[in-house]
CSV table of N, CA and C in Angstrom, one decimal:
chain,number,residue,atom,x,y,z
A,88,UNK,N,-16.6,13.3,30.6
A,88,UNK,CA,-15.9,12.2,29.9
A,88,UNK,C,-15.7,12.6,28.4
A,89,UNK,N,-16.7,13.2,27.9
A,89,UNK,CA,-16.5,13.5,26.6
A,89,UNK,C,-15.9,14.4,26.5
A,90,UNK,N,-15.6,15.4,27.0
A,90,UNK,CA,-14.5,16.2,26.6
A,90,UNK,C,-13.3,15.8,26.6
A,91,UNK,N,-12.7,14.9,27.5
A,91,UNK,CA,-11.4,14.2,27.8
A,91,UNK,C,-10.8,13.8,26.5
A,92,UNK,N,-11.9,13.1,25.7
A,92,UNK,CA,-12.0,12.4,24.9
A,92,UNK,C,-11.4,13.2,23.4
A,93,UNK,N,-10.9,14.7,23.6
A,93,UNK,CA,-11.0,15.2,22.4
A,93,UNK,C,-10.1,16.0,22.8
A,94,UNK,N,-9.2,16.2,23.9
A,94,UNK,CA,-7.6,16.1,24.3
A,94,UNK,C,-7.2,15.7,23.3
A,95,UNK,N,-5.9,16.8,22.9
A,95,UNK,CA,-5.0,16.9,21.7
A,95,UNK,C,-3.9,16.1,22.3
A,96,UNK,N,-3.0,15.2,21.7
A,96,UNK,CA,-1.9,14.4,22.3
A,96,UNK,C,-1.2,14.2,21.1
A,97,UNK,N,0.4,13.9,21.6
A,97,UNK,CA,0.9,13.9,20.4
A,97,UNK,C,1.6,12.1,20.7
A,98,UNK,N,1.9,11.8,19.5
A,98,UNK,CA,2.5,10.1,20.1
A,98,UNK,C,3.4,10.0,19.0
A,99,UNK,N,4.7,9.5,19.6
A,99,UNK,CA,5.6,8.8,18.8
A,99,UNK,C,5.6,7.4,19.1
A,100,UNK,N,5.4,6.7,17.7
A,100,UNK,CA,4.8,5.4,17.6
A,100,UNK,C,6.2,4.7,16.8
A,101,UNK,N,6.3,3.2,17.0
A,101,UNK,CA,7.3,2.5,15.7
A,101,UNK,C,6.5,1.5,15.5
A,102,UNK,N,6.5,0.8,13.8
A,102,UNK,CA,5.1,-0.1,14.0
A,102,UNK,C,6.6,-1.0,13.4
A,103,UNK,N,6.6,-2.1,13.5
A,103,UNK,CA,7.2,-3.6,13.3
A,103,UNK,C,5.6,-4.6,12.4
A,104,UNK,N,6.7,-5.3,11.5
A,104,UNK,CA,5.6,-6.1,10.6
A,104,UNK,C,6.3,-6.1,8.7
A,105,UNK,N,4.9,-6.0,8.0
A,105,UNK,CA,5.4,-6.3,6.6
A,105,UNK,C,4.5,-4.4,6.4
A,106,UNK,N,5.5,-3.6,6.6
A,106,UNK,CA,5.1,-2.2,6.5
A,106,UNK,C,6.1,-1.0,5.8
A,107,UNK,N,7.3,-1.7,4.9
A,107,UNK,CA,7.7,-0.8,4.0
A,107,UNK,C,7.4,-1.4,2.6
A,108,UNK,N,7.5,-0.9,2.0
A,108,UNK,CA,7.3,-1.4,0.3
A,108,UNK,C,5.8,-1.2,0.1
A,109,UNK,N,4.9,-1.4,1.3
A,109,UNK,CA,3.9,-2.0,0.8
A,109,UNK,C,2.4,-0.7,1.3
A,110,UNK,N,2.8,0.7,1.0
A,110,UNK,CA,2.3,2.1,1.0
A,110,UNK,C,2.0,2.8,2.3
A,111,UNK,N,2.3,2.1,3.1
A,111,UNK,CA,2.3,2.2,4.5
A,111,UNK,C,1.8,3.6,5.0
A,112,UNK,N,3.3,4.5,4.6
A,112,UNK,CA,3.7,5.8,4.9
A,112,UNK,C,2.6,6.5,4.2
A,113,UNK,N,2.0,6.2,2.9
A,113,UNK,CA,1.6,7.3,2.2
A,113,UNK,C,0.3,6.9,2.8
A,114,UNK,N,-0.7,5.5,3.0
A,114,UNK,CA,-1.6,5.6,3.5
A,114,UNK,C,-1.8,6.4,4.7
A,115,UNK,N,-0.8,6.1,5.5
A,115,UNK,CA,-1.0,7.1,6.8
A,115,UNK,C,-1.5,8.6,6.6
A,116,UNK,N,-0.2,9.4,5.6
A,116,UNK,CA,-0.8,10.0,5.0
A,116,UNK,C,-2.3,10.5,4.9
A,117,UNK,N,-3.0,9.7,3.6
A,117,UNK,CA,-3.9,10.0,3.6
A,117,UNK,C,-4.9,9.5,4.8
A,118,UNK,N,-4.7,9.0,5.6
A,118,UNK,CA,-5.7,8.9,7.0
A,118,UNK,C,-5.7,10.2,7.6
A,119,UNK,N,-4.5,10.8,7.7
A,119,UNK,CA,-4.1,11.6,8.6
A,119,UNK,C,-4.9,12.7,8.1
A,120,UNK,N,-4.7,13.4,6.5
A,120,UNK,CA,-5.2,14.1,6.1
A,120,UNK,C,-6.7,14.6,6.4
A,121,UNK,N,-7.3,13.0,6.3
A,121,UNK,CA,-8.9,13.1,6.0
A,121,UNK,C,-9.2,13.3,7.4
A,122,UNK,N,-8.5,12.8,8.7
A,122,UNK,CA,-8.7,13.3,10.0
A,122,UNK,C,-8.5,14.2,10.6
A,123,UNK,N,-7.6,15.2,10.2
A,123,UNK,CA,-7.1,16.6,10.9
A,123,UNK,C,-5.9,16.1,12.0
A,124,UNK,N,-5.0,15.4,11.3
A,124,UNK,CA,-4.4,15.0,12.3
A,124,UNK,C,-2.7,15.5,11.5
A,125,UNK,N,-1.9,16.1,12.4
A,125,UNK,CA,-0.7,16.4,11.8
A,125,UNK,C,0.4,15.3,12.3
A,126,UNK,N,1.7,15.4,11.9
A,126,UNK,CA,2.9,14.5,12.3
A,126,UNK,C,3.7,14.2,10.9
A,127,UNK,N,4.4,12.5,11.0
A,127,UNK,CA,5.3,12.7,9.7
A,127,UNK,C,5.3,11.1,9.9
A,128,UNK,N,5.2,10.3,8.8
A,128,UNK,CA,6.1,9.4,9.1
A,128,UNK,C,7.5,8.9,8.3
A,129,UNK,N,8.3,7.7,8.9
A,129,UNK,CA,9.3,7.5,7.7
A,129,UNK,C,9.9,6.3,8.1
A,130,UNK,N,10.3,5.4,7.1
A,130,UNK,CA,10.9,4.1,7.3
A,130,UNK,C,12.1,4.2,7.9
A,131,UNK,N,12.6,3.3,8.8
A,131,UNK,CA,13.8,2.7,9.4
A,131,UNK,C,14.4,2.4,9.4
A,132,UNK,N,15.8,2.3,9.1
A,132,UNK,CA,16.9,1.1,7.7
A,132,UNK,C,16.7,-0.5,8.8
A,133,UNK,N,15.8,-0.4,9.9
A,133,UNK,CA,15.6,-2.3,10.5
A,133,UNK,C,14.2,-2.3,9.8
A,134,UNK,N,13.9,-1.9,9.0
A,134,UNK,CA,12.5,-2.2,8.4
A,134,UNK,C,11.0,-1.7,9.1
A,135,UNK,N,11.5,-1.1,10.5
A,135,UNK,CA,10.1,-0.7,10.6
A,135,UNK,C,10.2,0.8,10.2
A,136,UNK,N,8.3,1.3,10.7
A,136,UNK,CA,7.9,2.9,10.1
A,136,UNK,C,8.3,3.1,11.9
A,137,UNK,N,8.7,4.4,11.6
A,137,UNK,CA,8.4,6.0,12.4
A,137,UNK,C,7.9,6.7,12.4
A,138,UNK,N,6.3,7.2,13.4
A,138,UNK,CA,6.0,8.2,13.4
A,138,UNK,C,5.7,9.0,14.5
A,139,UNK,N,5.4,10.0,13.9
A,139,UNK,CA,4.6,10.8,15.2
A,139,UNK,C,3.3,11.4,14.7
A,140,UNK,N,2.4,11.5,15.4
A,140,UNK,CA,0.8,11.6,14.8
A,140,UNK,C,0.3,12.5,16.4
A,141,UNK,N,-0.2,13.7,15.7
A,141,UNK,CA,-0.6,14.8,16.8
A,141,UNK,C,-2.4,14.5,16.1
A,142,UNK,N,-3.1,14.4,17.5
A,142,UNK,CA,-4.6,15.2,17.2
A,142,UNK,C,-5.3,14.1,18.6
A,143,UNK,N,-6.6,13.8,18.7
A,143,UNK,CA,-7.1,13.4,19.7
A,143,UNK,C,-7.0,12.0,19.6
A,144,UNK,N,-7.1,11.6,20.8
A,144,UNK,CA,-6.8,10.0,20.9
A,144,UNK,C,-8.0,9.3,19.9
A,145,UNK,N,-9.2,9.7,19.8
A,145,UNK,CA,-10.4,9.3,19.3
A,145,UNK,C,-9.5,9.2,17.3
A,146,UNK,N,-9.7,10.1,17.0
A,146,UNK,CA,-8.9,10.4,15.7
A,146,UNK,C,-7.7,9.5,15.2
A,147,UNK,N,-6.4,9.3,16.1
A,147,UNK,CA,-5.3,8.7,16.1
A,147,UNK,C,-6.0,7.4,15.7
A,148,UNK,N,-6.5,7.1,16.8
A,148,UNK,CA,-7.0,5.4,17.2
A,148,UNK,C,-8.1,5.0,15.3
A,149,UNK,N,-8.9,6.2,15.1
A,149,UNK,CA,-9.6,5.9,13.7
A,149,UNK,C,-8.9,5.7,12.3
A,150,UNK,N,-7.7,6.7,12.9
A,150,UNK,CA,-6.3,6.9,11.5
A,150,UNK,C,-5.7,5.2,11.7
A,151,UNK,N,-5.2,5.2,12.7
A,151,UNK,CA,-4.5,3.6,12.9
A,151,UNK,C,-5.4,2.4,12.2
A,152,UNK,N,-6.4,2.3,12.3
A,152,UNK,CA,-7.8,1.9,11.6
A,152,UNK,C,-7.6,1.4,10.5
A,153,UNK,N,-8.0,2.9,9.9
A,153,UNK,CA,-7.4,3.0,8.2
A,153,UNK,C,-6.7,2.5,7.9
A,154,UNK,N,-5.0,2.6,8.8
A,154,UNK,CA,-4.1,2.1,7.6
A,154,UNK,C,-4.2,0.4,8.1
A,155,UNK,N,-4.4,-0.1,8.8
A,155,UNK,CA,-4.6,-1.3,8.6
A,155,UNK,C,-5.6,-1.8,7.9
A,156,UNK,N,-6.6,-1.6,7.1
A,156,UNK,CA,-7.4,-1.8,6.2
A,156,UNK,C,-6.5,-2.1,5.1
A,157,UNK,N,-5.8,-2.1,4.8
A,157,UNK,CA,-4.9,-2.7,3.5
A,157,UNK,C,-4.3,-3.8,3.6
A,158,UNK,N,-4.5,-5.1,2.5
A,158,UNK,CA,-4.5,-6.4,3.1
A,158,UNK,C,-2.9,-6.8,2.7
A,159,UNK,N,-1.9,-5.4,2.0
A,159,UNK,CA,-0.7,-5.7,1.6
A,159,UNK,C,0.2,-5.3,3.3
A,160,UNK,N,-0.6,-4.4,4.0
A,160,UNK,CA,0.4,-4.1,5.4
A,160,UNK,C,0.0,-5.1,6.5
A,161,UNK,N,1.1,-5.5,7.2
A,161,UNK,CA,1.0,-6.3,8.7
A,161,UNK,C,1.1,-5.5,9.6
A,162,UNK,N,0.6,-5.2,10.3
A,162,UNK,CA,1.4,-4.6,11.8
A,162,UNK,C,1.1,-5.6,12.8
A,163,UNK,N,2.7,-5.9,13.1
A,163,UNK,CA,2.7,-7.1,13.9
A,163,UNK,C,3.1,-6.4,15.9
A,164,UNK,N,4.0,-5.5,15.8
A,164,UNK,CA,3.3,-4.5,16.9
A,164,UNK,C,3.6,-2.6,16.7
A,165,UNK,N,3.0,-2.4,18.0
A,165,UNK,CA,3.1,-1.1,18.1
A,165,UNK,C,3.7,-0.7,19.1
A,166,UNK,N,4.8,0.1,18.9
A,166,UNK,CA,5.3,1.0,20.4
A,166,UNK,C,5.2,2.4,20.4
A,167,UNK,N,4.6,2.5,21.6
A,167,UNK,CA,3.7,3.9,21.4
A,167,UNK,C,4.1,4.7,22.8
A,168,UNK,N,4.5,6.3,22.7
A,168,UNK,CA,4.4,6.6,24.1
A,168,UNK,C,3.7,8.3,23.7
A,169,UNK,N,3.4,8.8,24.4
A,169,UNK,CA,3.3,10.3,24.4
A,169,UNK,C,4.4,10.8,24.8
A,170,UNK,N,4.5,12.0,23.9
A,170,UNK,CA,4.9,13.2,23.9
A,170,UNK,C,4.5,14.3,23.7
A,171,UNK,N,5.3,15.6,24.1
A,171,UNK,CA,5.2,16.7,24.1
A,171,UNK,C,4.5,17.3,22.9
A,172,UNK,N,3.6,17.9,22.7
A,172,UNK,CA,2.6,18.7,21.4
A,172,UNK,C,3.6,19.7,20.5
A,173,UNK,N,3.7,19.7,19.5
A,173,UNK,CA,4.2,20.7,18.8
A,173,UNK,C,3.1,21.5,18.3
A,174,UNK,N,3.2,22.6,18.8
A,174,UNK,CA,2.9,24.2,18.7
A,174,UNK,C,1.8,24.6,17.4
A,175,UNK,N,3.4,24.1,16.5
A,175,UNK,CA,3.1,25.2,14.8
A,175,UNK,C,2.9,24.5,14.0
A,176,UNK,N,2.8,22.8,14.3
A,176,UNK,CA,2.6,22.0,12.8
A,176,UNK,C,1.6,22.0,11.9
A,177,UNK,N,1.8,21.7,10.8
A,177,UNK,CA,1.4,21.7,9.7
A,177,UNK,C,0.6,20.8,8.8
A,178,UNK,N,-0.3,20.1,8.5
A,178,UNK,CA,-0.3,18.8,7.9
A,178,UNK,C,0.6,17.6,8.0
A,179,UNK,N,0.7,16.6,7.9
A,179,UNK,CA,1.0,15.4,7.5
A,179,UNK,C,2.3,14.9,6.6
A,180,UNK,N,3.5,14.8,7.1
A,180,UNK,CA,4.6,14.6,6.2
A,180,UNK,C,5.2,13.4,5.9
A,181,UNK,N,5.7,12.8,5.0
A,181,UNK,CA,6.6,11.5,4.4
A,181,UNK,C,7.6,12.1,4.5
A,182,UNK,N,8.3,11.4,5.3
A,182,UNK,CA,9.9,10.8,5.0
A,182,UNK,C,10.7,10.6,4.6
């Protein structure tokens, strides 16, 4: 079970709520960083974020965490599916 647990997955997420203006993207960011977790995110023109966040489900789930810890962001939901791993990525990108 523990090993399952540390399966690399990649997810393209859209979060809905009070999540541009209010550092959303950059906190992700730094979650991402401090996790080892690579992807990108970037705002919407209907106001939600976009992203995609590669590393283990354990990790993702602690980064999502983070950025809800700021009492200026809402996330009112999340749509979340897996995808395919990219190979060669690199750190953590804004949009």
């Amino acid at each position: 079970m523990e090993q399952h647990s540390q399966e690399i997955v990649r997810k393209h997420m859209r979060f809905t709520g009070r999540v541009q203006g209010v550092g959303f993207r950059y906190r992700a960011r730094y979650a991402a960083d401090g996790m080892g977790i690579t992807g990108w995110a970037k705002n919407e023109w209907d106001g939600s974020v976009e992203m995609e966040v590669q590393g283990s489900e354990e990790r993702i789930n602690h980064m999502l965490t983070m950025i809800n810890k700021s009492d200026y962001i809402v996330i009112d939901s999340i749509e979340s599916e897996n995808i395919p791993l990219e190979e060669h990525e690199t750190g953590f990108h804004v949009r």
